[in-house]
Amino acid sequence: METPIIEVRDLWFEYPGRVVALRGINLKIHRGEFLGIIGHNGSGKTTLVKHFNGLLKPTKGLVLVDGIDTRKLSVAQLSRKVGYVFQNPDHQIFAPTILEEVGFGLKNSGVPESEIIERVKEALQIVDLNKPLDASPHFLSVGEKHRLAIASVLVTRPEVIILDEPTTGLDFKHCIQLMSIVKKLNERGHTIILVTHDMYLIAEFTRRVIVLREGRIVADGSTKSIMSNIELLEENFLYPPQVTLLARAISKYGIPPNIVTTEEFVTSYGNLLSRLSTENPNSL
Amino acid sequence: MSYIIEIEDLWFRYRGTKEYALKGVNMRIREGEFIVIMGPSGCGKTTLCYCLNGIIPHLIRGELRGKISVCNLNPAEHSVVEMSRYIGLVFQNPEMQLVTTSVYEEIAFALENLALPRKEIRRRVEEILTLTGLKGLENRSPFSLSGGEQQALAIASVLVLKPKVLILDEPTSQLDPWSTKLVADLIVKLRENLNMTIITIEHRMEWAAEHADRILIMDNGRIIVEGSPKDIFKTPEPVRTIGFRPPQVSEIAYRLQERGFKIPTVPITLPEAIELYEKILREGRRYGNSNN
C-alpha cells in the first residue's frame, strides 16, 4: 500500500489557555484526493489543516507528511510538499511586484533568478493571470488577487494544496473561476484539501468529505453519502443543497435520494421522464 | 403613487477616480417593499447604499449628480446622524460597527446620543432585544458573540432608532451557515412584524427567490434588470449575464428545457419545485422530449 501523503494519528491540540481544539483525530489522505472539510465554526477545521503544513505542531499524537513526522521539518521544508492558501489574499500579499510576490518562496530557498522567472510565469499561466511581472499586485482586482495568492503557492510545486475558505469575498463568477483552476490542479495530480462553509462547492467539486465537531471527526465518507445525509448535516449546523432536498422529496417516483448536484438530478430525471413517456405510455 | 425612495439619473464618482461608480441609476421603492439587490463585485451596489444614507457625499467625497429622495429628504442636505432616524445601514462585517463593551450599551448608544430619558432608553432597548433574539445576552461583550449574533446586534443597534428603511450590505457573506440562517430568519421576521421597507444586497439566490418582492440586478454602475423573482428567474439569462447561479430548482428546469423536455414553468422555490416535478412524473408522457 502506498504511503498516504498525509497521515494523522491520534492528534490532540491545545491552544494556550487550555483550549482543546482537536481531540484524537485519525485520518489518512491519499495522493490525488479532493477532500472537503466541513463543520460548525470552532469545530477545529483550520486548526487541523494548519498541522498539515507545520504551522501548528501536535500537542499529542503524530502528523506525517509523505511519511515524515512534521515535528522534524521546518515550515519552509514543508511548504514544498504542502501549500496553504489563506482566506484573505490581502494577508498574503506584501511585495512590490508580481514577480517578487509569486517568486518569494523560491528566492527564499535559493533558486536561481532565471529559474524563478520561468516558474513564476508557469504558475501565473496555470491560474490564468496575464499581467506584466513588474506590475504591482496591490492594484489587482479581488478575483485576480485570489488567483495571485494561489500562484504564489503553486510556484513551489507542492503536492498538496490546502484552501481555507478560499471563496470568501468572491462573487459567484470569480468563485467558479477559482474552483475550475483548483479542479485542473487536482486533475494534474495535486491533492486538494478544501475547507469551506459553502455546501454547493463541496457537492460540486470534492469527492470525499470529513465532518468535524468539537475537535473530533464525526463523519468521513464519499461526498455523495455525506452531502445527502440531511440529518447528519443539520446536527452539525450545516444545510444540504436545495437539489438534495428536492431529490429526496420526490424519491418515491424513482429519483435517487442521494443526489447532490443539479447535473446529476437533470440526468436522472431526464432518463426517468424519457422512459416513462416511451416505454410505458399507457400506464401514465 | 408615492415612493419612500426615489432615485433619478444618479451618477457618482469617487474623488480621484476617472470612471463613474454609478452611471445613471433609476430606482423607485414603495413603503413596505422587500428589495434584493445583486450584482458582481465592483458593480456599484455598495456605493448606491452609501448614497441612500448620506455617507456619500458627507463622509466619502466625490462628484454626485442626480436626484435622491429618501422619506422625502435629500440625504446630501441632511447629516448622516439625522438620516439615521429614517434609514439604517448595516454593513457586511459586523465588527466594523460595534463600538461599546456590552450588548446593552451597544443598542442604547444611539439613543443616549439623542438625550432620551433613561427609562425610555431602557424600554426601547428591551423591546429590540426581544425582537432580535438577543435577550439574555445584554451583559456580554459584543466581541464574545458569534458572527450571527454580532450581525443581529448590528441590526438591533440600527433598528432602535426606528428607521422606516433598513439597508443591509451583504449581511451574511462573512458568516457560517448557522449564523447565516439566524440573520436571514431575523430579516424575514422584521419584514413580517414591522412592515419595514428593507433593501438587502444578497447573493443567496434560493433565499432571494423565496422572500423578495423585487430583485434589482446591477452591473457596471447601472440597474440592468428588475422584476419579481418569478420574472427574474423565468429564464436563465438575467442571472447568468452577471455570472451568478440561479436557484438550483430553476437551474434544473432550464437544463431540462435545453434538452428538449417540455417543462411548462420554471419553479423558483423548493415547495413549488416539489409540486411541479412530481406532477410531471405522474403525467410523464406529455412532457417527453422532442425525440420521442
Tab-separated table of C-alpha atoms in Angstrom, chain A residues 270-284, chain B residues 261 284-286 288-289 291-292:
chain	number	residue	atom	x	y	z
A	270	GLY	CA	-34.432	13.232	-17.798
A	271	ASN	CA	-33.809	9.495	-18.116
A	272	LEU	CA	-36.810	8.714	-15.959
A	273	LEU	CA	-39.043	11.031	-17.941
A	274	SER	CA	-37.895	9.654	-21.302
A	275	ARG	CA	-38.507	6.127	-20.110
A	276	LEU	CA	-41.941	6.970	-18.752
A	277	SER	CA	-43.023	8.589	-21.979
A	278	THR	CA	-41.713	5.929	-24.373
A	279	GLU	CA	-41.668	2.528	-22.730
A	280	ASN	CA	-44.905	2.589	-20.904
A	281	PRO	CA	-47.094	5.372	-22.230
A	282	ASN	CA	-50.426	3.811	-21.245
A	283	SER	CA	-49.781	3.303	-17.576
A	284	LEU	CA	-49.355	7.023	-17.015
B	261	PHE	CA	-38.232	18.398	-22.306
B	284	GLY	CA	-44.980	11.796	-17.639
B	285	ARG	CA	-45.972	11.282	-21.231
B	286	ARG	CA	-46.956	14.803	-22.131
B	288	GLY	CA	-41.281	13.895	-23.005
B	289	ASN	CA	-38.509	15.469	-25.057
B	291	ASN	CA	-37.006	12.952	-29.692
B	292	ASN	CA	-39.921	10.862	-28.551
